[in-house]
mmCIF file of C-alpha atoms in Angstrom:
data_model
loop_
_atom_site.group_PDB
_atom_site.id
_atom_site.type_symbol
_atom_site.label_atom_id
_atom_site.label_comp_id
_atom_site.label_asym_id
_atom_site.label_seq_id
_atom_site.Cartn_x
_atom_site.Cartn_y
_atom_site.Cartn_z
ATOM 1 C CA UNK A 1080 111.755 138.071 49.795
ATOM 2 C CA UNK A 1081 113.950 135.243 48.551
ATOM 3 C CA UNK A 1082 113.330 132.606 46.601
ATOM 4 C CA UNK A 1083 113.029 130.022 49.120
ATOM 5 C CA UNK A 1084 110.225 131.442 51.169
ATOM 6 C CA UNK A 1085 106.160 131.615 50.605
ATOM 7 C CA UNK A 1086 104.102 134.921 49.890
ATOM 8 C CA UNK A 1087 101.239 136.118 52.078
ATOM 9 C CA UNK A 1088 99.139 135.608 48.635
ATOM 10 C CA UNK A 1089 99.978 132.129 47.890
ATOM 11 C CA UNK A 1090 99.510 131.457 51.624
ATOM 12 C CA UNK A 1091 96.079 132.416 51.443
ATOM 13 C CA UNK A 1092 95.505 130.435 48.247
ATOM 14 C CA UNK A 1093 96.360 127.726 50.026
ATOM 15 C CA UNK A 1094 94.524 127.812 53.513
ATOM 16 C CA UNK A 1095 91.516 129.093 51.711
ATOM 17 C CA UNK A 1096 89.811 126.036 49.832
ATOM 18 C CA UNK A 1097 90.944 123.923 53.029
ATOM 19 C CA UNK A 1098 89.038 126.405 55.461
ATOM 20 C CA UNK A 1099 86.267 126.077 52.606
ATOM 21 C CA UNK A 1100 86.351 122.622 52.684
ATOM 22 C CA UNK A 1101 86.044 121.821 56.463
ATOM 23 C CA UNK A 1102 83.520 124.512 56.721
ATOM 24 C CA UNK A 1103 81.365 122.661 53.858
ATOM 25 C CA UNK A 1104 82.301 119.164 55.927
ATOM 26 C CA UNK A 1105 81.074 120.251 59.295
ATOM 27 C CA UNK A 1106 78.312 118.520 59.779
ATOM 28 C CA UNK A 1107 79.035 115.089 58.323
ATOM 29 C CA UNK A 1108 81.918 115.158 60.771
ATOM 30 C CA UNK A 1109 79.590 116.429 64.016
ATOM 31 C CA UNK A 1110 76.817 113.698 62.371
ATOM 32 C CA UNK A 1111 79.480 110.982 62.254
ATOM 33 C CA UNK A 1112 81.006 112.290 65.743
ATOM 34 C CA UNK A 1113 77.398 112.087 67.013
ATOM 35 C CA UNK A 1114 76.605 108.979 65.662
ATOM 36 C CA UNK A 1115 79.766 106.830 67.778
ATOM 37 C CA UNK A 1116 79.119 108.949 70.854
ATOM 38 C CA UNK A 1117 75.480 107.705 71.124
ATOM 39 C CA UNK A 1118 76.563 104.341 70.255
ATOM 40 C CA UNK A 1119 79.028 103.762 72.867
ATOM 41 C CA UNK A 1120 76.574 105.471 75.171
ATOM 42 C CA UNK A 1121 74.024 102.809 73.909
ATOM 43 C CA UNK A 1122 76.513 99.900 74.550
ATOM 44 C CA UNK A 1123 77.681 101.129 78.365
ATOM 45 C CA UNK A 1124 74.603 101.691 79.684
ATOM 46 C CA UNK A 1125 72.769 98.677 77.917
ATOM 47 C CA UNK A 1126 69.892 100.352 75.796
ATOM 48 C CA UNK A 1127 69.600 99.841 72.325
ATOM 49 C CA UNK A 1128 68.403 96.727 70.386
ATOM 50 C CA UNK A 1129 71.158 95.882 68.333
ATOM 51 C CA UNK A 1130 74.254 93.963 70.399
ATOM 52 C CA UNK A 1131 72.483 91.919 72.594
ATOM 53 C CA UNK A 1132 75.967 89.967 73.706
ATOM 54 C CA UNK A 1133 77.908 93.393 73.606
ATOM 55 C CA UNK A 1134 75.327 95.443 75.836
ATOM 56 C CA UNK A 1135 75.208 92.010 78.143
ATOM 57 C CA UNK A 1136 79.015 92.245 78.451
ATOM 58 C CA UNK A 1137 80.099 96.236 79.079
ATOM 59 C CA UNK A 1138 76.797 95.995 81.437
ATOM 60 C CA UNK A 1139 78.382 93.243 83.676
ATOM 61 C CA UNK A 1140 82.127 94.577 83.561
ATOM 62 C CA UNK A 1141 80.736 98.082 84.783
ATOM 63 C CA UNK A 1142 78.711 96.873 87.408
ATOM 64 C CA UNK A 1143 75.597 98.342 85.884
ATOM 65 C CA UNK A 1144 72.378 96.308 85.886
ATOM 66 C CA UNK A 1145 73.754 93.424 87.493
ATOM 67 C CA UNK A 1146 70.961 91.309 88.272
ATOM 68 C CA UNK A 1147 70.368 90.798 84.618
ATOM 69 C CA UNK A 1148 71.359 87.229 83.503
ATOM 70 C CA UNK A 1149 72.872 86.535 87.275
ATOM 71 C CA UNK A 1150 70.688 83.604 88.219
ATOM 72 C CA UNK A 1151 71.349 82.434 84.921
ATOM 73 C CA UNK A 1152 75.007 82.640 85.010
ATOM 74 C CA UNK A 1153 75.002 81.317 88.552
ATOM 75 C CA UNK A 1154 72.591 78.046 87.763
ATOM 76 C CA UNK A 1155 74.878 76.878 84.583
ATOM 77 C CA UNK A 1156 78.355 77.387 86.371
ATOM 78 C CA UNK A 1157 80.041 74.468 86.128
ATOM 79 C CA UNK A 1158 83.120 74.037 89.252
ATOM 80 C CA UNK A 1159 85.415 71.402 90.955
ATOM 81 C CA UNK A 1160 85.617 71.164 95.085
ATOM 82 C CA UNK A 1161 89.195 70.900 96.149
ATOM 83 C CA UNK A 1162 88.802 69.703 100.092
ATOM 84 C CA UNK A 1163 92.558 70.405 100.404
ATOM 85 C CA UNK A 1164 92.627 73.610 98.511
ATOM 86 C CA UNK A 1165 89.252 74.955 101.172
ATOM 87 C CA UNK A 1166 91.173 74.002 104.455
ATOM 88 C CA UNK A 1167 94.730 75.197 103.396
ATOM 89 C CA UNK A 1168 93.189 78.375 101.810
ATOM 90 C CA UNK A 1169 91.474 78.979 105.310
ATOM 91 C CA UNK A 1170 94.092 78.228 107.456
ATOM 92 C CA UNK A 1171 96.742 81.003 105.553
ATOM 93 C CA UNK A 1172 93.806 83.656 105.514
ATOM 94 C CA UNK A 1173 93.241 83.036 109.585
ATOM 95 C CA UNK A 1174 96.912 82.731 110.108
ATOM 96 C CA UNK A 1175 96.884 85.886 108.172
ATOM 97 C CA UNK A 1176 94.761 88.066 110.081
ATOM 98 C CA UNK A 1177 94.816 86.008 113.084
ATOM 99 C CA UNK A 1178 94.106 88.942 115.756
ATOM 100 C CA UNK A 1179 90.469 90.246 113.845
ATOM 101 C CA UNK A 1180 89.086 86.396 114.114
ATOM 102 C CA UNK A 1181 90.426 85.255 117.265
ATOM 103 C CA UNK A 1182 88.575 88.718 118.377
ATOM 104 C CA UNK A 1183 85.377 87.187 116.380
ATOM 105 C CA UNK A 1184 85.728 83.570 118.302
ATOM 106 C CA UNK A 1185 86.251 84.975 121.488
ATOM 107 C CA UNK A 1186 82.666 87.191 121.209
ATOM 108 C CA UNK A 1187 81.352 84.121 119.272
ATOM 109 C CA UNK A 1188 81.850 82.154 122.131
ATOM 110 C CA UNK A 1189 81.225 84.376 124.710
ATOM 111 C CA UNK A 1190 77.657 84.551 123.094
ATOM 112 C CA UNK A 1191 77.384 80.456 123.615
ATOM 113 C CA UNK A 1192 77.559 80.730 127.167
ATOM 114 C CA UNK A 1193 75.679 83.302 127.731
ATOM 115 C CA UNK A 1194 72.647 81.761 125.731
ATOM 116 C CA UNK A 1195 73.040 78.841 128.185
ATOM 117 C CA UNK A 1196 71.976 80.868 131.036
ATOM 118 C CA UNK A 1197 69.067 82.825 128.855
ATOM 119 C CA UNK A 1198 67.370 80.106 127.034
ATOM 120 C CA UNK A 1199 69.404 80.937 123.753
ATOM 121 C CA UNK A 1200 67.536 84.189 122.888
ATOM 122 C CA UNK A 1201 71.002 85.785 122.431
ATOM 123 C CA UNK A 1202 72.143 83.121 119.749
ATOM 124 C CA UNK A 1203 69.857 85.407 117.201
ATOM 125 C CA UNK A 1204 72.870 87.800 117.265
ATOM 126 C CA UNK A 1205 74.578 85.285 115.297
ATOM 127 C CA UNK A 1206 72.537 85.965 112.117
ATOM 128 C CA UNK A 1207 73.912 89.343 111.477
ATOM 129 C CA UNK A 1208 77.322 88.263 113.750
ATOM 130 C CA UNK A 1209 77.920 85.321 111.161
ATOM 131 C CA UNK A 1210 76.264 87.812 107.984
ATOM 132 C CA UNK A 1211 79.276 89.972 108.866
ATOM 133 C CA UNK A 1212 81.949 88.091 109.071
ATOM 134 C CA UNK A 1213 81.281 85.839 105.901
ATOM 135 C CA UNK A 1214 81.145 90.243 104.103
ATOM 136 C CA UNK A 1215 84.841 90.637 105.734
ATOM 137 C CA UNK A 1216 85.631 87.209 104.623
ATOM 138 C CA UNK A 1217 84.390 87.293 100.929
ATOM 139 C CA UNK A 1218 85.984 90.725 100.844
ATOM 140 C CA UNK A 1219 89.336 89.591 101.825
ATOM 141 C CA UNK A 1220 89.865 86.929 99.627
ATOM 142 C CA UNK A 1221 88.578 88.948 96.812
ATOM 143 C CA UNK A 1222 91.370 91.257 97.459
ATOM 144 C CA UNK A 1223 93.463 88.275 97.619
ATOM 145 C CA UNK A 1224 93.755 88.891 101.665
ATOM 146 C CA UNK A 1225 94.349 92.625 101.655
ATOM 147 C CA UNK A 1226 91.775 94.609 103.462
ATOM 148 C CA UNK A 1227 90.262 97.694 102.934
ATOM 149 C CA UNK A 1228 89.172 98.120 105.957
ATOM 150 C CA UNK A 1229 87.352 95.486 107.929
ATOM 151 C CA UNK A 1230 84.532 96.927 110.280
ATOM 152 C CA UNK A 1231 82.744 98.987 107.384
ATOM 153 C CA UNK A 1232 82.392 95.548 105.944
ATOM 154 C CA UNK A 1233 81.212 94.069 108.933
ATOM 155 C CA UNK A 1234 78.186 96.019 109.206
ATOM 156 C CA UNK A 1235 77.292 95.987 105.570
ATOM 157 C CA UNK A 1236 74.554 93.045 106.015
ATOM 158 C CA UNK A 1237 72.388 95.086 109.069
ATOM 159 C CA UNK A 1238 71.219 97.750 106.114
ATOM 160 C CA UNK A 1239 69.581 94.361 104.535
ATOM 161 C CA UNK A 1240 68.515 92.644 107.671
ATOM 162 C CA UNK A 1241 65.004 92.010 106.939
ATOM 163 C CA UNK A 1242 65.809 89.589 103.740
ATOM 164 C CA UNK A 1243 68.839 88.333 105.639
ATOM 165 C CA UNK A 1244 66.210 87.296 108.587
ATOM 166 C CA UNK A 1245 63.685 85.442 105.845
ATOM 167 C CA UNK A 1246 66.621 83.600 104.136
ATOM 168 C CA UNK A 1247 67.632 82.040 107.281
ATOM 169 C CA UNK A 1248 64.383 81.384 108.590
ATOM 170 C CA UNK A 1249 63.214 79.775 105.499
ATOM 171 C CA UNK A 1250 66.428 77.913 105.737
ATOM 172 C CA UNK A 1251 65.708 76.250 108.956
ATOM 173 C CA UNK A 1252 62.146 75.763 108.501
ATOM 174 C CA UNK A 1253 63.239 73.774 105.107
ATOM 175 C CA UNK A 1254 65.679 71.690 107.055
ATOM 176 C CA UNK A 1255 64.234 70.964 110.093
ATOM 177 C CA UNK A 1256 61.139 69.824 108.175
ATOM 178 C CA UNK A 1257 63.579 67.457 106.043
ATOM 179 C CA UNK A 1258 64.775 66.102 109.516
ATOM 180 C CA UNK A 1259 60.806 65.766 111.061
ATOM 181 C CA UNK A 1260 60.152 63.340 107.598
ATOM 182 C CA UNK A 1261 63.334 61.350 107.847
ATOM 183 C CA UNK A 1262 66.901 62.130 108.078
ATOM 184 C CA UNK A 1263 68.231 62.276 104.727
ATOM 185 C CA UNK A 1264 65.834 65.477 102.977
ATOM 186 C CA UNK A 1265 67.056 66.553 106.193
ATOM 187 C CA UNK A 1266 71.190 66.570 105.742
ATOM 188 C CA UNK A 1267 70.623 67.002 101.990
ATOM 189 C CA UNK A 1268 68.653 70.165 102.285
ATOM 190 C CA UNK A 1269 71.523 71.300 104.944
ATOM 191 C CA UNK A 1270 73.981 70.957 102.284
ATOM 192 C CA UNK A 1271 71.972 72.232 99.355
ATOM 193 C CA UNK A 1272 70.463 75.369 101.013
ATOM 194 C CA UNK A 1273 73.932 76.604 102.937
ATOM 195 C CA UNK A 1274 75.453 78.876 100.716
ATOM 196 C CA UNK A 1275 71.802 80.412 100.482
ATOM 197 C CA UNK A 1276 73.142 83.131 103.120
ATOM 198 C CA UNK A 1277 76.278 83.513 100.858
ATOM 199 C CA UNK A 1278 74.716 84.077 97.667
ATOM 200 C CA UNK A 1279 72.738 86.696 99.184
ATOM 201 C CA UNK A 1280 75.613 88.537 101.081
ATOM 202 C CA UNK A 1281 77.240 89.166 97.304
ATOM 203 C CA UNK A 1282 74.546 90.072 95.613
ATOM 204 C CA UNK A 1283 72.654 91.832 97.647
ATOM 205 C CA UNK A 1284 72.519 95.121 95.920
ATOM 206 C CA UNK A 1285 70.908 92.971 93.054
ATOM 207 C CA UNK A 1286 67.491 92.274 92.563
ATOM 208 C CA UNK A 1287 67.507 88.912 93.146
ATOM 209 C CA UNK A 1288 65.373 87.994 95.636
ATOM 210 C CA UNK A 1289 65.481 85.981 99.021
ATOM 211 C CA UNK A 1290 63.960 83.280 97.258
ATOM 212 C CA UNK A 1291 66.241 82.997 94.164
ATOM 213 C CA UNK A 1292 69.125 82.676 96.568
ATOM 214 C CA UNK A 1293 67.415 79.150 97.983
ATOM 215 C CA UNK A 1294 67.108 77.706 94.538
ATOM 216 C CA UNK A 1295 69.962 78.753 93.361
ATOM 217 C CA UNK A 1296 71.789 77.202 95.745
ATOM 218 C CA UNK A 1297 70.078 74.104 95.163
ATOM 219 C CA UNK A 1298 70.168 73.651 92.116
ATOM 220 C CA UNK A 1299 74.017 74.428 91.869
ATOM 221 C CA UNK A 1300 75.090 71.977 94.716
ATOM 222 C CA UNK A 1301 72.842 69.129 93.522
ATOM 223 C CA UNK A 1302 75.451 69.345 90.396
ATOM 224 C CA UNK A 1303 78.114 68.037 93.086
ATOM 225 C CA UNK A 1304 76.233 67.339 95.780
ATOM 226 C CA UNK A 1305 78.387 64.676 97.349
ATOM 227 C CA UNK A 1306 81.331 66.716 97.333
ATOM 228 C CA UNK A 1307 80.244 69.568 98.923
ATOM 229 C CA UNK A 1308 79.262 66.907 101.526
ATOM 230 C CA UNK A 1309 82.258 65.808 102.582
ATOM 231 C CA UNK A 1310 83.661 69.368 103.395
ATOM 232 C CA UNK A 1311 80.571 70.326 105.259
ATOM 233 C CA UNK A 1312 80.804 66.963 107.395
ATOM 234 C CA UNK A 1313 84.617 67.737 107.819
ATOM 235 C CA UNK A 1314 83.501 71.203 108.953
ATOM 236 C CA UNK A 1315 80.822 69.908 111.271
ATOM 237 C CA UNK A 1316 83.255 67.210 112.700
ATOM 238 C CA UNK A 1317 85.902 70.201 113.745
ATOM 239 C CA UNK A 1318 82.678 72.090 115.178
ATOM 240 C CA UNK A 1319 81.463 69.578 117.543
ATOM 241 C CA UNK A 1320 85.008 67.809 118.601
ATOM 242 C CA UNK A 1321 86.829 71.503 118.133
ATOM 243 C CA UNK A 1322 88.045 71.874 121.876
ATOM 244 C CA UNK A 1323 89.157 75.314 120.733
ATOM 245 C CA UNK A 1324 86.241 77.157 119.486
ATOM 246 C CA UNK A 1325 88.094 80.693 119.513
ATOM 247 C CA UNK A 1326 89.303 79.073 116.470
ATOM 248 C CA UNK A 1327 86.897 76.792 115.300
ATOM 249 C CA UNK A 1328 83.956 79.198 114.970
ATOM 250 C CA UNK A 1329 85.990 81.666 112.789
ATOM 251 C CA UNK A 1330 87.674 79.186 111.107
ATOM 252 C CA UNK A 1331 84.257 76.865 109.500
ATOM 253 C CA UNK A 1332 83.239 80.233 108.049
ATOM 254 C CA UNK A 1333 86.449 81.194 106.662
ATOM 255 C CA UNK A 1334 86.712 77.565 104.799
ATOM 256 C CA UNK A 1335 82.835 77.761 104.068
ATOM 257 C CA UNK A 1336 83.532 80.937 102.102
ATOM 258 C CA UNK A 1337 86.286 79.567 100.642
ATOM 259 C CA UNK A 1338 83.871 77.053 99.554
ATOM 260 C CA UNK A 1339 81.377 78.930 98.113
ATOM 261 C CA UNK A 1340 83.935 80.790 95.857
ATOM 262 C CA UNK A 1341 84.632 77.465 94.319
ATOM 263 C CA UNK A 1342 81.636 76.736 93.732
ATOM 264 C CA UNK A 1343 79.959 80.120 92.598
ATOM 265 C CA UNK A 1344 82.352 82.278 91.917
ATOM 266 C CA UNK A 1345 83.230 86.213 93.253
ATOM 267 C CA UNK A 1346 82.200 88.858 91.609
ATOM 268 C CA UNK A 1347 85.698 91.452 90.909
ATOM 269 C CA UNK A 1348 86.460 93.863 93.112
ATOM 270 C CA UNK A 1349 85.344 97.143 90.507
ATOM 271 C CA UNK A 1350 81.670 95.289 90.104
ATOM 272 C CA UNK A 1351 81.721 94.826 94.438
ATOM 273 C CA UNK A 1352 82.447 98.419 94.665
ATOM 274 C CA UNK A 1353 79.876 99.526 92.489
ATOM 275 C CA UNK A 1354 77.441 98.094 92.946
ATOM 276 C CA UNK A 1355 77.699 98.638 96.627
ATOM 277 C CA UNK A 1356 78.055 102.731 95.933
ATOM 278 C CA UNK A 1357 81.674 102.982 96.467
ATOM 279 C CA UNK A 1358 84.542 103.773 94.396
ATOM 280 C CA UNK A 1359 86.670 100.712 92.469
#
């Protein structure tokens, strides 16, 4: 062989200790390999008792355990109402998808007039009606107005009826007893308790319970109370007067979720998805 090149001998010579030497190393490597697997395991799915922040975090971001630290997130958010920012918002998301919620107001209102005629039993449809289209609505402008599609999310709130049901009921009671004692508990609780349904609607596959949602809502709109007013008496203004209410009906829930995103926040899109089941 020539000079240059490297025997089979001295090959071997060389190979050997290193062979020797990972053999001998094995298992500190598959200890230290171990070791970072179970961690990260530890830190995704939230056990351990170390990294109380860290397991808090990559618990939220996967959508994992959700309900933990929710109500507390949701009762110290801090937010701004932008009246101009709600109505503009709503009126480029209806203008957007225009045909869907003129097809809501025209079954909306075709549900009016027949509860004239049939001493209003049929204006219970509205619960899950309205549940609906605030799950469309939330769901669009999460996606920033991009659908995916609409009429799965428009039946998402009739697997959680029964809660939906006690929410609204407790609602009512709540405010029609503020109105019995004197006006004013009356309009306040309106205001305070309407994003109850809302709250409910996006986290419903939390545990959080029908009763959180009420005093969460609250609690957060007594922070700005006033504020949220004035849009809800702009909304209820364009209600009654609204000659149009093909429009009008859609259009007070669109801004009202609109609303509520200001003032509580969406979760993303990846956390929606799965914590509904789905895939991100």
């Amino acid at each position: 062989m020539s000079d240059g090149s490297v025997s089979l001998e001295e090959t071997a010579s060389v190979t050997l200790p290193i062979e020797l030497d990972i053999e001998n190393n094995s298992d500190e490597y598959e200890d230290d390999l171990d070791f970072d697997i179970d961690s990260d395991q530890t830190s995704l799915l939230g056990g351990g008792a170390a990294g109380g922040d860290s397991q808090s975090h990559h618990t939220d971001s996967l959508g994992i355990n959700l309900s933990r630290g929710i109500k507390e997130r949701l009762l110290e958010r801090e937010y701004n109402v932008n009246t101009a920012s709600v109505f503009y918002s709503a009126f480029s998301l209806y203008k957007k998808h225009w045909v869907f919620f003129t097809g809501y107001g025209i079954l909306a209102t075709l549900i009016c007039i027949i509860s004239i005629f049939t001493a209003g039993v049929p204006l219970l449809l509205f619960i899950p009606l309205n549940a609906g289209l605030q799950t469309v609505v939330l769901n669009l402008i999460r996606t920033s107005g991009y659908p995916s599609p609409f009429y799965p999310d428009f039946l998402i709130p009739l697997k959680n009826i029964l809660p939906l049901l006690l929410v609204t009921l407790i609602q009512a009671v709540a405010v029609a007893c503020g109105f019995v004692l004197l006006a004013l508990p009356g309009i306040y609780l309106f205001v305070a308790l309407s994003f109850s349904t809302l709250i409910l609607l996006e986290y419903i596959d939390t545990e959080l319970s029908f009763f959180d949602t009420l005093l969460i809502s609250e609690k957060v709109v007594r922070k700005k109370w006033f504020k949220v007013a004035i849009v809800h008496f702009i909304l209820a203004l364009a209600f009654i007067f609204g000659s149009f209410f093909i429009v009008v009906i859609p259009f007070v829930q669109i801004a009202s979720c609109y609303l509520f995103k200001d003032i509580f926040g969406l979760r993303d899109h990846h956390q929606y998805m799965v914590g509904r089941g789905g895939s991100a």
